[in-house]
Amino acid sequence: NYTYDAAKCIYVKEEMSNGIHYGEVSRYAKAFIKEKQFKLLENCVFETMIAVIRKFPQLRRLEITVKKPEAVR
């Protein structure tokens, strides 16, 4: 797992418009992975993390786990 943690946290007024819709984050990450079709798992995780952070800059921490069950067959 790769982990992103923002070095600086700032106070954000507590409003719904400042919130993060985690379903959107998940759908975006899945679509990104499907579109790119990576060969290396490490590249998949790293590039997906960068893309998600760029799309959702309000994220302060991000952990991505990618499972590849067909690799164990």
N, C-alpha and C. Protein backbone atom coordinates (compact mmCIF):
# COMPACT_ATOMS: atom_id res chain seq x y z
N ASN A 1 0.83 -1.19 0.00
CA ASN A 1 0.00 0.00 0.00
C ASN A 1 0.87 1.25 0.00
N TYR A 2 0.46 2.22 -0.77
CA TYR A 2 1.08 3.54 -0.73
C TYR A 2 0.13 4.43 0.05
N THR A 3 0.67 5.36 0.82
CA THR A 3 -0.18 6.26 1.60
C THR A 3 0.21 7.70 1.33
N TYR A 4 -0.78 8.54 1.10
CA TYR A 4 -0.58 9.97 0.94
C TYR A 4 -1.11 10.64 2.18
N ASP A 5 -0.35 11.54 2.76
CA ASP A 5 -0.80 12.28 3.94
C ASP A 5 -0.42 13.74 3.74
N ALA A 6 -1.38 14.64 3.73
CA ALA A 6 -1.08 16.05 3.53
C ALA A 6 -0.25 16.57 4.69
N ALA A 7 0.79 17.30 4.38
CA ALA A 7 1.69 17.81 5.41
C ALA A 7 1.03 18.94 6.20
N LYS A 8 0.23 19.74 5.52
CA LYS A 8 -0.40 20.87 6.20
C LYS A 8 -1.91 20.69 6.18
N CYS A 9 -2.50 20.79 7.34
CA CYS A 9 -3.95 20.74 7.44
C CYS A 9 -4.45 22.13 7.75
N ILE A 10 -5.51 22.55 7.10
CA ILE A 10 -6.08 23.86 7.37
C ILE A 10 -7.51 23.68 7.86
N TYR A 11 -7.99 24.65 8.60
CA TYR A 11 -9.35 24.59 9.09
C TYR A 11 -10.31 24.81 7.93
N VAL A 12 -11.29 23.96 7.82
CA VAL A 12 -12.31 24.09 6.79
C VAL A 12 -13.65 24.22 7.49
N LYS A 13 -14.39 25.27 7.15
CA LYS A 13 -15.70 25.48 7.73
C LYS A 13 -16.56 24.24 7.47
N GLU A 14 -17.22 23.76 8.51
CA GLU A 14 -17.98 22.52 8.39
C GLU A 14 -19.29 22.74 7.64
N GLU A 15 -19.25 22.45 6.34
CA GLU A 15 -20.42 22.55 5.48
C GLU A 15 -20.40 21.36 4.52
N MET A 16 -21.55 20.98 4.05
CA MET A 16 -21.64 19.84 3.13
C MET A 16 -20.84 20.09 1.85
N SER A 17 -20.76 21.34 1.41
CA SER A 17 -20.02 21.64 0.18
C SER A 17 -18.53 21.38 0.35
N ASN A 18 -18.05 21.32 1.59
CA ASN A 18 -16.63 21.04 1.84
C ASN A 18 -16.38 19.54 2.00
N GLY A 19 -17.44 18.76 1.98
CA GLY A 19 -17.30 17.32 2.20
C GLY A 19 -16.79 16.58 0.96
N ILE A 20 -16.45 15.34 1.17
CA ILE A 20 -15.97 14.48 0.10
C ILE A 20 -16.96 13.34 -0.08
N HIS A 21 -17.40 13.13 -1.29
CA HIS A 21 -18.32 12.04 -1.59
C HIS A 21 -17.45 10.83 -1.94
N TYR A 22 -17.29 9.93 -0.97
CA TYR A 22 -16.37 8.81 -1.15
C TYR A 22 -16.81 7.83 -2.23
N GLY A 23 -18.10 7.80 -2.52
CA GLY A 23 -18.58 6.99 -3.64
C GLY A 23 -18.03 7.51 -4.96
N GLU A 24 -17.99 8.84 -5.12
CA GLU A 24 -17.43 9.46 -6.32
C GLU A 24 -15.94 9.17 -6.44
N VAL A 25 -15.24 9.24 -5.31
CA VAL A 25 -13.80 8.95 -5.31
C VAL A 25 -13.57 7.51 -5.77
N SER A 26 -14.33 6.59 -5.21
CA SER A 26 -14.20 5.18 -5.55
C SER A 26 -14.52 4.92 -7.02
N ARG A 27 -15.61 5.49 -7.51
CA ARG A 27 -16.00 5.30 -8.92
C ARG A 27 -14.93 5.88 -9.85
N TYR A 28 -14.39 7.05 -9.48
CA TYR A 28 -13.35 7.67 -10.30
C TYR A 28 -12.11 6.77 -10.36
N ALA A 29 -11.68 6.26 -9.22
CA ALA A 29 -10.49 5.41 -9.16
C ALA A 29 -10.69 4.13 -9.99
N LYS A 30 -11.86 3.50 -9.84
CA LYS A 30 -12.13 2.27 -10.59
C LYS A 30 -12.14 2.53 -12.10
N ALA A 31 -12.76 3.62 -12.51
CA ALA A 31 -12.82 3.97 -13.94
C ALA A 31 -11.42 4.28 -14.47
N PHE A 32 -10.62 4.96 -13.67
CA PHE A 32 -9.25 5.29 -14.07
C PHE A 32 -8.44 4.02 -14.30
N ILE A 33 -8.54 3.08 -13.38
CA ILE A 33 -7.80 1.81 -13.48
C ILE A 33 -8.27 1.02 -14.70
N LYS A 34 -9.58 0.96 -14.90
CA LYS A 34 -10.13 0.20 -16.02
C LYS A 34 -9.70 0.80 -17.36
N GLU A 35 -9.68 2.12 -17.44
CA GLU A 35 -9.32 2.81 -18.67
C GLU A 35 -7.84 2.62 -19.01
N LYS A 36 -6.98 2.68 -18.01
CA LYS A 36 -5.53 2.60 -18.23
C LYS A 36 -5.03 1.18 -18.48
N GLN A 37 -5.63 0.19 -17.86
CA GLN A 37 -5.23 -1.22 -18.00
C GLN A 37 -3.73 -1.41 -17.76
N PHE A 38 -3.31 -1.25 -16.54
CA PHE A 38 -1.91 -1.36 -16.14
C PHE A 38 -1.40 -2.79 -16.21
N LYS A 39 -0.11 -2.93 -16.45
CA LYS A 39 0.55 -4.24 -16.43
C LYS A 39 1.19 -4.50 -15.07
N LEU A 40 1.72 -3.45 -14.44
CA LEU A 40 2.36 -3.58 -13.14
C LEU A 40 1.45 -3.03 -12.04
N LEU A 41 1.25 -3.81 -11.02
CA LEU A 41 0.40 -3.40 -9.90
C LEU A 41 0.93 -2.14 -9.23
N GLU A 42 2.24 -2.04 -9.09
CA GLU A 42 2.85 -0.86 -8.45
C GLU A 42 2.54 0.42 -9.22
N ASN A 43 2.61 0.36 -10.54
CA ASN A 43 2.28 1.53 -11.36
C ASN A 43 0.80 1.87 -11.25
N CYS A 44 -0.02 0.85 -11.21
CA CYS A 44 -1.45 1.04 -11.07
C CYS A 44 -1.77 1.83 -9.80
N VAL A 45 -1.23 1.39 -8.69
CA VAL A 45 -1.50 2.06 -7.41
C VAL A 45 -0.96 3.49 -7.42
N PHE A 46 0.28 3.66 -7.85
CA PHE A 46 0.91 4.98 -7.81
C PHE A 46 0.19 5.97 -8.72
N GLU A 47 -0.06 5.58 -9.97
CA GLU A 47 -0.71 6.50 -10.91
C GLU A 47 -2.15 6.79 -10.53
N THR A 48 -2.84 5.80 -9.98
CA THR A 48 -4.21 6.02 -9.53
C THR A 48 -4.23 7.00 -8.37
N MET A 49 -3.30 6.85 -7.46
CA MET A 49 -3.21 7.76 -6.32
C MET A 49 -3.00 9.20 -6.78
N ILE A 50 -2.09 9.40 -7.71
CA ILE A 50 -1.83 10.75 -8.23
C ILE A 50 -3.08 11.32 -8.90
N ALA A 51 -3.74 10.51 -9.72
CA ALA A 51 -4.95 10.96 -10.43
C ALA A 51 -6.06 11.34 -9.45
N VAL A 52 -6.26 10.52 -8.42
CA VAL A 52 -7.31 10.78 -7.44
C VAL A 52 -7.01 12.07 -6.65
N ILE A 53 -5.76 12.26 -6.27
CA ILE A 53 -5.38 13.47 -5.52
C ILE A 53 -5.57 14.71 -6.38
N ARG A 54 -5.26 14.61 -7.66
CA ARG A 54 -5.46 15.75 -8.57
C ARG A 54 -6.95 16.06 -8.75
N LYS A 55 -7.76 15.01 -8.85
CA LYS A 55 -9.20 15.20 -9.05
C LYS A 55 -9.90 15.67 -7.77
N PHE A 56 -9.43 15.19 -6.62
CA PHE A 56 -10.04 15.51 -5.33
C PHE A 56 -8.97 16.10 -4.40
N PRO A 57 -8.53 17.34 -4.66
CA PRO A 57 -7.44 17.93 -3.87
C PRO A 57 -7.78 18.15 -2.39
N GLN A 58 -9.05 18.07 -2.06
CA GLN A 58 -9.45 18.25 -0.66
C GLN A 58 -9.12 17.03 0.20
N LEU A 59 -8.74 15.91 -0.43
CA LEU A 59 -8.35 14.72 0.33
C LEU A 59 -7.08 15.02 1.11
N ARG A 60 -7.06 14.63 2.35
CA ARG A 60 -5.88 14.85 3.20
C ARG A 60 -5.11 13.56 3.44
N ARG A 61 -5.75 12.45 3.20
CA ARG A 61 -5.09 11.15 3.36
C ARG A 61 -5.75 10.19 2.38
N LEU A 62 -4.94 9.35 1.78
CA LEU A 62 -5.47 8.42 0.79
C LEU A 62 -4.71 7.11 0.88
N GLU A 63 -5.45 6.04 0.99
CA GLU A 63 -4.86 4.70 0.98
C GLU A 63 -5.57 3.89 -0.08
N ILE A 64 -4.80 3.27 -0.95
CA ILE A 64 -5.37 2.49 -2.04
C ILE A 64 -4.92 1.04 -1.91
N THR A 65 -5.87 0.14 -1.99
CA THR A 65 -5.57 -1.28 -2.00
C THR A 65 -6.14 -1.85 -3.29
N VAL A 66 -5.30 -2.50 -4.07
CA VAL A 66 -5.73 -3.12 -5.32
C VAL A 66 -5.56 -4.62 -5.18
N LYS A 67 -6.61 -5.35 -5.45
CA LYS A 67 -6.55 -6.81 -5.37
C LYS A 67 -6.53 -7.38 -6.78
N LYS A 68 -5.75 -8.39 -6.94
CA LYS A 68 -5.62 -9.04 -8.25
C LYS A 68 -5.80 -10.54 -8.05
N PRO A 69 -7.04 -10.98 -7.81
CA PRO A 69 -7.29 -12.39 -7.49
C PRO A 69 -6.91 -13.35 -8.62
N GLU A 70 -6.98 -12.90 -9.86
CA GLU A 70 -6.67 -13.81 -10.97
C GLU A 70 -5.18 -14.16 -11.03
N ALA A 71 -4.35 -13.42 -10.30
CA ALA A 71 -2.91 -13.70 -10.29
C ALA A 71 -2.56 -14.96 -9.50
N VAL A 72 -3.48 -15.45 -8.68
CA VAL A 72 -3.21 -16.60 -7.83
C VAL A 72 -3.65 -17.92 -8.45
N ARG A 73 -4.26 -17.87 -9.57
CA ARG A 73 -4.77 -19.09 -10.23
C ARG A 73 -3.68 -19.99 -10.70
